[in-house]
mmCIF file of C-alpha atoms in Angstrom:
data_model
loop_
_atom_site.group_PDB
_atom_site.id
_atom_site.type_symbol
_atom_site.label_atom_id
_atom_site.label_comp_id
_atom_site.label_asym_id
_atom_site.label_seq_id
_atom_site.Cartn_x
_atom_site.Cartn_y
_atom_site.Cartn_z
ATOM 1 C CA MET T 1 -15.423 56.885 64.687
ATOM 2 C CA GLN T 2 -13.312 59.425 66.513
ATOM 3 C CA SER T 3 -13.366 57.291 69.670
ATOM 4 C CA ILE T 4 -12.053 54.337 67.685
ATOM 5 C CA PHE T 5 -9.162 56.442 66.374
ATOM 6 C CA HIS T 6 -8.520 57.715 69.849
ATOM 7 C CA ARG T 7 -8.270 54.201 71.284
ATOM 8 C CA MET T 8 -5.979 53.140 68.440
ATOM 9 C CA LYS T 9 -3.644 56.145 69.044
ATOM 10 C CA THR T 10 -3.588 55.345 72.804
ATOM 11 C CA LYS T 11 -2.625 51.724 72.168
ATOM 12 C CA LEU T 12 0.064 52.918 69.707
ATOM 13 C CA LYS T 13 1.526 55.271 72.308
ATOM 14 C CA LYS T 14 1.603 52.499 74.907
ATOM 15 C CA ARG T 15 3.502 50.295 72.506
ATOM 16 C CA ILE T 16 5.976 53.068 71.689
ATOM 17 C CA ILE T 17 6.797 54.121 75.248
ATOM 18 C CA LYS T 18 6.855 50.632 76.742
ATOM 19 C CA PRO T 19 10.397 50.211 78.094
ATOM 20 C CA LYS T 20 12.448 47.211 76.970
ATOM 21 C CA ARG T 21 13.882 44.818 79.518
ATOM 22 C CA SER T 22 17.357 45.425 78.174
ATOM 23 C CA ASP T 23 16.992 49.174 78.664
ATOM 24 C CA TYR T 24 16.057 48.578 82.289
ATOM 25 C CA LEU T 25 19.031 46.303 82.845
ATOM 26 C CA GLN T 26 21.448 48.816 81.330
ATOM 27 C CA LYS T 27 20.258 51.425 83.788
ATOM 28 C CA ILE T 28 21.270 49.089 86.704
ATOM 29 C CA TYR T 29 24.163 47.190 85.335
ATOM 30 C CA GLU T 30 27.127 48.228 83.238
ATOM 31 C CA ARG T 31 28.214 46.007 80.301
ATOM 32 C CA ASN T 32 31.632 44.671 79.577
ATOM 33 C CA PRO T 33 32.372 46.095 76.070
ATOM 34 C CA SER T 34 34.762 43.250 75.232
ATOM 35 C CA THR T 35 32.315 40.393 75.997
ATOM 36 C CA GLY T 36 28.908 42.087 76.101
ATOM 37 C CA ASN T 37 28.322 40.575 79.568
ATOM 38 C CA TYR T 38 26.390 42.451 82.215
ATOM 39 C CA VAL T 39 28.604 43.294 85.236
ATOM 40 C CA ILE T 40 27.482 42.810 88.813
ATOM 41 C CA GLN T 41 29.606 45.149 90.957
ATOM 42 C CA VAL T 42 30.242 44.283 94.599
ATOM 43 C CA GLY T 43 32.035 46.631 96.989
ATOM 44 C CA ILE T 44 33.948 44.987 99.864
ATOM 45 C CA ASP T 45 36.471 46.245 102.372
ATOM 46 C CA LYS T 46 38.660 43.102 102.411
ATOM 47 C CA TYR T 47 38.955 39.722 100.703
ATOM 48 C CA THR T 48 37.401 37.888 103.663
ATOM 49 C CA ASP T 49 34.098 39.737 103.294
ATOM 50 C CA ILE T 50 33.292 37.374 100.433
ATOM 51 C CA PHE T 51 33.060 34.399 102.820
ATOM 52 C CA ASN T 52 31.214 33.465 105.987
ATOM 53 C CA ASP T 53 32.856 34.983 109.090
ATOM 54 C CA TRP T 54 32.096 31.843 111.080
ATOM 55 C CA ASP T 55 33.854 29.481 108.661
ATOM 56 C CA ASN T 56 37.604 29.213 109.321
ATOM 57 C CA ALA T 57 38.401 26.763 106.591
ATOM 58 C CA PRO T 58 40.748 27.722 103.727
ATOM 59 C CA PHE T 59 39.211 29.946 101.046
ATOM 60 C CA ARG T 60 38.946 27.030 98.580
ATOM 61 C CA LYS T 61 36.619 25.174 100.980
ATOM 62 C CA ARG T 62 34.911 28.013 102.750
ATOM 63 C CA ASP T 63 31.177 28.933 102.616
ATOM 64 C CA MET T 64 30.303 32.223 101.012
ATOM 65 C CA ASP T 65 28.714 35.079 102.948
ATOM 66 C CA PRO T 66 24.929 34.429 103.100
ATOM 67 C CA ASP T 67 23.965 38.042 102.280
ATOM 68 C CA LEU T 68 26.352 38.091 99.333
ATOM 69 C CA VAL T 69 24.899 34.757 98.067
ATOM 70 C CA ILE T 70 21.336 36.220 98.230
ATOM 71 C CA PHE T 71 22.427 39.426 96.505
ATOM 72 C CA LEU T 72 24.125 37.561 93.607
ATOM 73 C CA GLU T 73 21.156 35.237 93.192
ATOM 74 C CA ASN T 74 18.819 38.172 92.975
ATOM 75 C CA CYS T 75 21.046 39.825 90.358
ATOM 76 C CA PHE T 76 21.283 36.677 88.288
ATOM 77 C CA GLU T 77 17.517 36.291 88.362
ATOM 78 C CA GLU T 78 17.147 39.857 87.037
ATOM 79 C CA ILE T 79 19.497 39.227 84.114
ATOM 80 C CA PRO T 80 18.000 36.889 81.416
ATOM 81 C CA GLU T 81 19.850 33.646 80.823
ATOM 82 C CA LYS T 82 20.720 34.642 77.251
ATOM 83 C CA TYR T 83 23.204 37.213 78.636
ATOM 84 C CA GLY T 84 26.567 36.396 80.187
ATOM 85 C CA VAL T 85 27.435 37.821 83.562
ATOM 86 C CA ASP T 86 30.660 39.197 85.091
ATOM 87 C CA ILE T 87 31.100 39.570 88.847
ATOM 88 C CA CYS T 88 33.464 42.444 89.715
ATOM 89 C CA PHE T 89 34.611 42.884 93.328
ATOM 90 C CA TYR T 90 35.808 46.355 94.366
ATOM 91 C CA LEU T 91 38.409 46.670 97.130
ATOM 92 C CA PRO T 92 40.495 49.540 98.582
ATOM 93 C CA LYS T 93 43.675 50.242 96.571
ATOM 94 C CA GLY T 94 46.163 48.782 99.035
ATOM 95 C CA GLU T 95 44.512 45.344 99.231
ATOM 96 C CA LYS T 96 45.780 43.934 95.907
ATOM 97 C CA ASP T 97 47.167 40.345 96.166
ATOM 98 C CA LYS T 98 47.104 38.309 92.938
ATOM 99 C CA SER T 99 47.571 34.883 94.699
ATOM 100 C CA ARG T 100 44.717 35.580 97.026
ATOM 101 C CA GLU T 101 42.473 36.630 94.115
ATOM 102 C CA GLU T 102 43.166 33.238 92.521
ATOM 103 C CA SER T 103 42.287 31.452 95.839
ATOM 104 C CA LEU T 104 39.070 33.471 96.215
ATOM 105 C CA ILE T 105 37.906 32.794 92.690
ATOM 106 C CA ALA T 106 38.647 29.084 93.153
ATOM 107 C CA GLY T 107 36.714 29.184 96.533
ATOM 108 C CA ILE T 108 33.639 30.821 94.811
ATOM 109 C CA LYS T 109 33.768 28.292 92.019
ATOM 110 C CA THR T 110 34.101 25.419 94.535
ATOM 111 C CA TYR T 111 31.127 26.745 96.498
ATOM 112 C CA TYR T 112 28.855 26.723 93.464
ATOM 113 C CA SER T 113 30.300 23.431 92.171
ATOM 114 C CA PHE T 114 29.341 21.719 95.386
ATOM 115 C CA TYR T 115 25.684 22.841 95.139
ATOM 116 C CA LEU T 116 25.635 21.967 91.424
ATOM 117 C CA HIS T 117 26.727 18.392 92.151
ATOM 118 C CA GLN T 118 24.111 18.148 94.924
ATOM 119 C CA GLU T 119 21.343 19.135 92.481
ATOM 120 C CA ILE T 120 22.735 16.725 89.873
ATOM 121 C CA LYS T 121 22.616 13.914 92.486
ATOM 122 C CA ILE T 122 18.975 14.802 93.261
ATOM 123 C CA LEU T 123 18.163 14.716 89.545
ATOM 124 C CA LYS T 124 19.770 11.324 89.087
ATOM 125 C CA ASN T 125 17.824 9.943 92.113
ATOM 126 C CA ASN T 126 14.589 11.331 90.554
ATOM 127 C CA TYR T 127 15.361 9.560 87.311
ATOM 128 C CA HIS T 128 15.967 6.311 89.132
ATOM 129 C CA LYS T 129 12.665 6.680 90.999
ATOM 130 C CA ILE T 130 10.819 7.584 87.789
ATOM 131 C CA PHE T 131 12.189 4.453 86.033
ATOM 132 C CA LYS T 132 11.251 2.219 89.013
ATOM 133 C CA TYR T 133 7.761 3.776 89.249
ATOM 134 C CA VAL T 134 7.148 3.366 85.484
ATOM 135 C CA LEU T 135 8.014 -0.319 85.732
ATOM 136 C CA ILE T 136 5.738 -0.803 88.732
ATOM 137 C CA ALA T 137 2.890 1.131 87.070
ATOM 138 C CA LEU T 138 3.173 -0.864 83.860
ATOM 139 C CA SER T 139 3.341 -4.174 85.731
ATOM 140 C CA LEU T 140 0.231 -3.326 87.784
ATOM 141 C CA LEU T 141 -1.724 -2.186 84.775
ATOM 142 C CA CYS T 142 -0.693 -5.279 82.780
ATOM 143 C CA VAL T 143 -1.887 -7.497 85.591
ATOM 144 C CA SER T 144 -5.148 -5.514 85.713
ATOM 145 C CA VAL T 145 -5.686 -5.891 81.988
ATOM 146 C CA PHE T 146 -4.926 -9.651 82.219
ATOM 147 C CA LEU T 147 -7.390 -10.104 85.088
ATOM 148 C CA GLY T 148 -10.061 -8.038 83.318
ATOM 149 C CA SER T 149 -9.753 -10.093 80.099
ATOM 150 C CA SER T 150 -10.099 -13.435 81.859
ATOM 151 C CA GLY T 151 -13.907 -13.269 81.525
ATOM 152 C CA ASP T 152 -14.445 -14.347 85.105
ATOM 153 C CA LYS T 153 -17.233 -12.246 86.722
ATOM 154 C CA ASN T 154 -16.139 -13.145 90.247
ATOM 155 C CA ILE T 155 -16.661 -10.150 92.563
ATOM 156 C CA ILE T 156 -13.447 -10.785 94.523
ATOM 157 C CA LEU T 157 -11.387 -11.116 91.353
ATOM 158 C CA GLY T 158 -13.009 -7.885 89.982
ATOM 159 C CA THR T 159 -12.053 -6.116 93.168
ATOM 160 C CA VAL T 160 -8.427 -7.287 92.947
ATOM 161 C CA GLN T 161 -8.404 -6.230 89.282
ATOM 162 C CA GLN T 162 -9.645 -2.702 90.190
ATOM 163 C CA GLY T 163 -7.005 -2.561 92.925
ATOM 164 C CA PHE T 164 -4.224 -3.303 90.440
ATOM 165 C CA ASN T 165 -5.680 -0.746 88.005
ATOM 166 C CA ILE T 166 -5.866 1.996 90.647
ATOM 167 C CA GLY T 167 -2.383 1.173 91.916
ATOM 168 C CA GLY T 168 -0.944 1.446 88.429
ATOM 169 C CA TRP T 169 -2.517 4.813 87.791
ATOM 170 C CA VAL T 170 -1.348 6.100 91.217
ATOM 171 C CA PHE T 171 2.313 5.232 90.295
ATOM 172 C CA LEU T 172 1.832 6.842 86.868
ATOM 173 C CA TRP T 173 0.526 10.006 88.434
ATOM 174 C CA GLU T 174 3.530 10.011 90.756
ATOM 175 C CA VAL T 175 5.801 9.787 87.677
ATOM 176 C CA ILE T 176 4.029 12.723 86.038
ATOM 177 C CA SER T 177 4.229 14.829 89.203
ATOM 178 C CA MET T 178 7.960 14.058 89.591
ATOM 179 C CA VAL T 179 8.707 15.069 85.990
ATOM 180 C CA PHE T 180 6.691 18.327 85.905
ATOM 181 C CA PHE T 181 7.126 19.669 89.525
ATOM 182 C CA PRO T 182 10.356 18.614 91.368
ATOM 183 C CA GLY T 183 12.026 17.862 88.060
ATOM 184 C CA ARG T 184 11.610 21.383 86.723
ATOM 185 C CA GLU T 185 12.723 22.915 90.012
ATOM 186 C CA VAL T 186 15.918 20.885 90.117
ATOM 187 C CA SER T 187 16.659 21.542 86.402
ATOM 188 C CA SER T 188 16.284 25.258 87.132
ATOM 189 C CA GLU T 189 18.653 25.044 90.106
ATOM 190 C CA ILE T 190 21.206 23.184 87.962
ATOM 191 C CA SER T 191 20.953 25.840 85.258
ATOM 192 C CA LYS T 192 21.404 28.566 87.873
ATOM 193 C CA TYR T 193 24.600 27.027 89.367
ATOM 194 C CA GLN T 194 26.046 26.335 85.934
ATOM 195 C CA ARG T 195 25.492 30.000 85.114
ATOM 196 C CA PHE T 196 27.354 31.044 88.257
ATOM 197 C CA LEU T 197 30.263 28.746 87.291
ATOM 198 C CA ASN T 198 30.395 30.150 83.793
ATOM 199 C CA SER T 199 30.525 33.755 85.015
ATOM 200 C CA LEU T 200 33.745 35.777 84.759
ATOM 201 C CA ILE T 201 35.064 36.852 88.163
ATOM 202 C CA TYR T 202 37.647 39.607 88.676
ATOM 203 C CA PHE T 203 38.781 42.292 91.105
ATOM 204 C CA LYS T 204 39.317 46.048 90.831
ATOM 205 C CA TYR T 205 40.973 48.362 93.261
ATOM 206 C CA GLY T 206 40.537 51.969 94.195
ATOM 207 C CA ASN T 207 39.292 54.018 91.214
ATOM 208 C CA GLU T 208 40.001 51.403 88.567
ATOM 209 C CA ALA T 209 37.377 51.115 85.871
ATOM 210 C CA PRO T 210 35.124 48.077 86.410
ATOM 211 C CA LEU T 211 35.303 46.972 82.742
ATOM 212 C CA HIS T 212 38.107 45.460 80.746
#
């Protein structure tokens, strides 16, 4: 009896001391008190650090720095989708330039908009393929049913009927795999890029507080 009570107390303790995900996040990220968003803080020395050094295009069309992209993606993956996210860039005090800030924010948004539209195109192509494969599958299965109901026991006809039946199910399986595997992945990517685009981006300088 005592051992049962001991196990129950142990389980209760585990439940009590189990840390919440939100507590873990608040130890790593600050929150914007005006919006409740988690704030990803990024320290840079100059504005151009945000973008790829090898890309000389204007900010609005320039690729982002690969290391920064990976860092931001990891941060967004840590923060659950139900929470909003701010991205705060820290620079030295003398760097402030409002017009460049606007160009940089537009460049970041353009970067993620491009990849969002790419994923949307892939999703649309998948839908077109799914529609086409469903039509083919149903056509093959209808022919198979028609041949099977003809009552003719001809071996060749039976083989052809089985071929149509197998072909129909192959196309149906392809439809199922496209919906549940690549489809989910593409939808996840679209959700990720939309979240980037919805994030609030701003700049702080020197010892300015990161939150509004």
